[in-house]
């Protein structure tokens, strides 16, 4: 089984962390491959297979996936740090996008409008 390589830009964590598929909640130790994306979103090979089935216009067989509401409490508790890390990662990604927009002289009013908040709130949150 392969592990997610350390990548401080994507994860901001050390390589000893356990990573989980953002979709089926399986750990990197339970899947063949785990693919990392921006904002700490990850997807396992099995979930990629499901996506490929949907994209091909077929309905995939979901019988080997445990429905989220039937996952054991231990699995959900183990997920909490990973979910929190994704939340932080997306926050970092959001800040990066705002910084990019500001470097291109996009106004705080435009940024606030895109986020559904006031210009002042955008400035206070991201400056």
PDB file of C-alpha atoms in Angstrom:
ATOM      1  CA  UNK A   1       0.000   0.000   0.000  1.00  0.00           C
ATOM      2  CA  UNK A   2       1.371   3.376  -0.911  1.00  0.00           C
ATOM      3  CA  UNK A   3       1.491   6.385   1.301  1.00  0.00           C
ATOM      4  CA  UNK A   4       0.871  10.009   0.508  1.00  0.00           C
ATOM      5  CA  UNK A   5       4.276  11.659   0.044  1.00  0.00           C
ATOM      6  CA  UNK A   6       5.051  14.567   2.340  1.00  0.00           C
ATOM      7  CA  UNK A   7       4.155  17.854   0.731  1.00  0.00           C
ATOM      8  CA  UNK A   8       4.267  20.878   2.993  1.00  0.00           C
ATOM      9  CA  UNK A   9       2.581  23.102   0.390  1.00  0.00           C
ATOM     10  CA  UNK A  10      -0.492  20.886   0.281  1.00  0.00           C
ATOM     11  CA  UNK A  11      -0.561  19.572   3.802  1.00  0.00           C
ATOM     12  CA  UNK A  12       1.492  21.804   6.084  1.00  0.00           C
ATOM     13  CA  UNK A  13       2.119  18.721   8.206  1.00  0.00           C
ATOM     14  CA  UNK A  14       4.875  16.198   8.660  1.00  0.00           C
ATOM     15  CA  UNK A  15       4.927  12.928   6.779  1.00  0.00           C
ATOM     16  CA  UNK A  16       4.098  10.916   9.912  1.00  0.00           C
ATOM     17  CA  UNK A  17       0.452  12.040   9.719  1.00  0.00           C
ATOM     18  CA  UNK A  18      -2.155   9.540   8.575  1.00  0.00           C
ATOM     19  CA  UNK A  19      -4.224  10.790   5.666  1.00  0.00           C
ATOM     20  CA  UNK A  20      -7.780   9.752   4.794  1.00  0.00           C
ATOM     21  CA  UNK A  21      -9.823   9.746   1.620  1.00  0.00           C
ATOM     22  CA  UNK A  22     -12.067  12.800   1.773  1.00  0.00           C
ATOM     23  CA  UNK A  23     -14.906  10.777   0.244  1.00  0.00           C
ATOM     24  CA  UNK A  24     -15.003   7.266   1.758  1.00  0.00           C
ATOM     25  CA  UNK A  25     -12.959   8.104   4.899  1.00  0.00           C
ATOM     26  CA  UNK A  26     -10.544   5.161   4.479  1.00  0.00           C
ATOM     27  CA  UNK A  27      -6.988   5.756   5.653  1.00  0.00           C
ATOM     28  CA  UNK A  28      -3.962   5.634   3.383  1.00  0.00           C
ATOM     29  CA  UNK A  29      -3.211   2.245   4.987  1.00  0.00           C
ATOM     30  CA  UNK A  30      -6.540   0.767   3.820  1.00  0.00           C
ATOM     31  CA  UNK A  31      -6.298   1.710   0.144  1.00  0.00           C
ATOM     32  CA  UNK A  32      -3.923   1.008  -2.723  1.00  0.00           C
ATOM     33  CA  UNK A  33      -3.362   4.668  -3.576  1.00  0.00           C
ATOM     34  CA  UNK A  34      -4.338   7.986  -2.078  1.00  0.00           C
ATOM     35  CA  UNK A  35      -4.108  11.044  -4.307  1.00  0.00           C
ATOM     36  CA  UNK A  36      -3.535  14.445  -2.745  1.00  0.00           C
ATOM     37  CA  UNK A  37      -5.070  17.627  -4.057  1.00  0.00           C
ATOM     38  CA  UNK A  38      -5.071  21.256  -2.992  1.00  0.00           C
ATOM     39  CA  UNK A  39      -6.607  22.247   0.316  1.00  0.00           C
ATOM     40  CA  UNK A  40      -5.807  18.837   1.823  1.00  0.00           C
ATOM     41  CA  UNK A  41      -8.495  17.097  -0.204  1.00  0.00           C
ATOM     42  CA  UNK A  42      -7.546  13.497  -0.954  1.00  0.00           C
ATOM     43  CA  UNK A  43      -9.177  10.734  -2.963  1.00  0.00           C
ATOM     44  CA  UNK A  44      -8.426   7.012  -2.990  1.00  0.00           C
ATOM     45  CA  UNK A  45      -8.161   4.743  -6.002  1.00  0.00           C
ATOM     46  CA  UNK A  46     -11.551   3.141  -5.243  1.00  0.00           C
ATOM     47  CA  UNK A  47     -13.323   6.512  -5.205  1.00  0.00           C
ATOM     48  CA  UNK A  48     -11.545   7.505  -8.427  1.00  0.00           C
ATOM     49  CA  UNK A  49     -12.956   4.274  -9.885  1.00  0.00           C
ATOM     50  CA  UNK A  50     -16.458   5.342  -8.824  1.00  0.00           C
ATOM     51  CA  UNK A  51     -15.946   8.725 -10.460  1.00  0.00           C
ATOM     52  CA  UNK A  52     -14.813   7.039 -13.674  1.00  0.00           C
ATOM     53  CA  UNK A  53     -17.964   4.896 -13.677  1.00  0.00           C
ATOM     54  CA  UNK A  54     -20.189   7.943 -13.236  1.00  0.00           C
ATOM     55  CA  UNK A  55     -18.287   9.842 -15.941  1.00  0.00           C
ATOM     56  CA  UNK A  56     -18.767   6.889 -18.307  1.00  0.00           C
ATOM     57  CA  UNK A  57     -22.526   7.132 -17.725  1.00  0.00           C
ATOM     58  CA  UNK A  58     -22.749   3.955 -15.667  1.00  0.00           C
ATOM     59  CA  UNK A  59     -24.060   3.478 -12.141  1.00  0.00           C
ATOM     60  CA  UNK A  60     -21.250   1.999 -10.055  1.00  0.00           C
ATOM     61  CA  UNK A  61     -21.629  -0.867  -7.600  1.00  0.00           C
ATOM     62  CA  UNK A  62     -21.600   0.721  -4.140  1.00  0.00           C
ATOM     63  CA  UNK A  63     -22.075  -2.518  -2.214  1.00  0.00           C
ATOM     64  CA  UNK A  64     -18.474  -2.581  -0.977  1.00  0.00           C
ATOM     65  CA  UNK A  65     -18.707   0.946   0.497  1.00  0.00           C
ATOM     66  CA  UNK A  66     -19.989   1.407   4.043  1.00  0.00           C
ATOM     67  CA  UNK A  67     -22.634   4.156   4.128  1.00  0.00           C
ATOM     68  CA  UNK A  68     -21.314   7.106   6.167  1.00  0.00           C
ATOM     69  CA  UNK A  69     -24.109   6.841   8.741  1.00  0.00           C
ATOM     70  CA  UNK A  70     -23.055   3.240   9.447  1.00  0.00           C
ATOM     71  CA  UNK A  71     -19.371   3.935  10.076  1.00  0.00           C
ATOM     72  CA  UNK A  72     -18.205   2.973  13.570  1.00  0.00           C
ATOM     73  CA  UNK A  73     -17.646   5.750  16.095  1.00  0.00           C
ATOM     74  CA  UNK A  74     -13.912   4.910  16.198  1.00  0.00           C
ATOM     75  CA  UNK A  75     -13.620   5.606  12.456  1.00  0.00           C
ATOM     76  CA  UNK A  76     -15.454   8.913  12.828  1.00  0.00           C
ATOM     77  CA  UNK A  77     -13.307   9.929  15.795  1.00  0.00           C
ATOM     78  CA  UNK A  78     -10.179   9.076  13.812  1.00  0.00           C
ATOM     79  CA  UNK A  79     -11.498  11.346  11.033  1.00  0.00           C
ATOM     80  CA  UNK A  80     -11.771  14.453  13.199  1.00  0.00           C
ATOM     81  CA  UNK A  81      -8.104  15.508  12.880  1.00  0.00           C
ATOM     82  CA  UNK A  82      -8.200  14.905   9.114  1.00  0.00           C
ATOM     83  CA  UNK A  83     -11.405  16.924   8.699  1.00  0.00           C
ATOM     84  CA  UNK A  84      -9.936  19.749  10.778  1.00  0.00           C
ATOM     85  CA  UNK A  85      -6.786  19.652   8.641  1.00  0.00           C
ATOM     86  CA  UNK A  86      -8.912  19.950   5.475  1.00  0.00           C
ATOM     87  CA  UNK A  87     -10.734  22.915   6.998  1.00  0.00           C
ATOM     88  CA  UNK A  88      -7.420  24.611   7.745  1.00  0.00           C
ATOM     89  CA  UNK A  89      -6.060  23.697   4.327  1.00  0.00           C
ATOM     90  CA  UNK A  90      -9.051  25.210   2.543  1.00  0.00           C
ATOM     91  CA  UNK A  91      -8.674  28.317   4.709  1.00  0.00           C
ATOM     92  CA  UNK A  92      -5.049  28.597   3.590  1.00  0.00           C
ATOM     93  CA  UNK A  93      -6.129  28.111  -0.017  1.00  0.00           C
ATOM     94  CA  UNK A  94      -8.799  30.812   0.371  1.00  0.00           C
ATOM     95  CA  UNK A  95      -6.222  33.242   1.774  1.00  0.00           C
ATOM     96  CA  UNK A  96      -3.871  32.445  -1.114  1.00  0.00           C
ATOM     97  CA  UNK A  97      -6.596  33.148  -3.706  1.00  0.00           C
ATOM     98  CA  UNK A  98      -7.480  36.448  -2.014  1.00  0.00           C
ATOM     99  CA  UNK A  99      -3.790  37.409  -1.921  1.00  0.00           C
ATOM    100  CA  UNK A 100      -3.520  36.617  -5.643  1.00  0.00           C
ATOM    101  CA  UNK A 101      -6.584  38.739  -6.400  1.00  0.00           C
ATOM    102  CA  UNK A 102      -5.284  41.649  -4.341  1.00  0.00           C
ATOM    103  CA  UNK A 103      -1.900  41.450  -6.117  1.00  0.00           C
ATOM    104  CA  UNK A 104      -3.886  41.910  -9.350  1.00  0.00           C
ATOM    105  CA  UNK A 105      -5.544  44.981  -7.842  1.00  0.00           C
ATOM    106  CA  UNK A 106      -8.987  43.361  -7.515  1.00  0.00           C
ATOM    107  CA  UNK A 107     -10.968  45.481  -5.057  1.00  0.00           C
ATOM    108  CA  UNK A 108     -12.093  44.435  -1.606  1.00  0.00           C
ATOM    109  CA  UNK A 109     -15.645  45.174  -2.782  1.00  0.00           C
ATOM    110  CA  UNK A 110     -15.342  42.610  -5.600  1.00  0.00           C
ATOM    111  CA  UNK A 111     -13.816  40.015  -3.274  1.00  0.00           C
ATOM    112  CA  UNK A 112     -16.502  40.629  -0.666  1.00  0.00           C
ATOM    113  CA  UNK A 113     -19.253  40.360  -3.277  1.00  0.00           C
ATOM    114  CA  UNK A 114     -17.848  37.037  -4.534  1.00  0.00           C
ATOM    115  CA  UNK A 115     -17.847  35.705  -0.960  1.00  0.00           C
ATOM    116  CA  UNK A 116     -21.264  37.133  -0.079  1.00  0.00           C
ATOM    117  CA  UNK A 117     -19.833  39.452   2.563  1.00  0.00           C
ATOM    118  CA  UNK A 118     -19.247  43.183   2.780  1.00  0.00           C
ATOM    119  CA  UNK A 119     -16.131  44.925   1.529  1.00  0.00           C
ATOM    120  CA  UNK A 120     -15.260  45.791   5.105  1.00  0.00           C
ATOM    121  CA  UNK A 121     -15.691  42.184   6.279  1.00  0.00           C
ATOM    122  CA  UNK A 122     -13.479  40.932   3.460  1.00  0.00           C
ATOM    123  CA  UNK A 123     -10.777  43.452   4.315  1.00  0.00           C
ATOM    124  CA  UNK A 124     -10.941  42.598   8.040  1.00  0.00           C
ATOM    125  CA  UNK A 125     -10.804  38.865   7.404  1.00  0.00           C
ATOM    126  CA  UNK A 126      -8.057  38.710   4.791  1.00  0.00           C
ATOM    127  CA  UNK A 127      -5.797  41.764   5.094  1.00  0.00           C
TER     128      UNK A 127
END
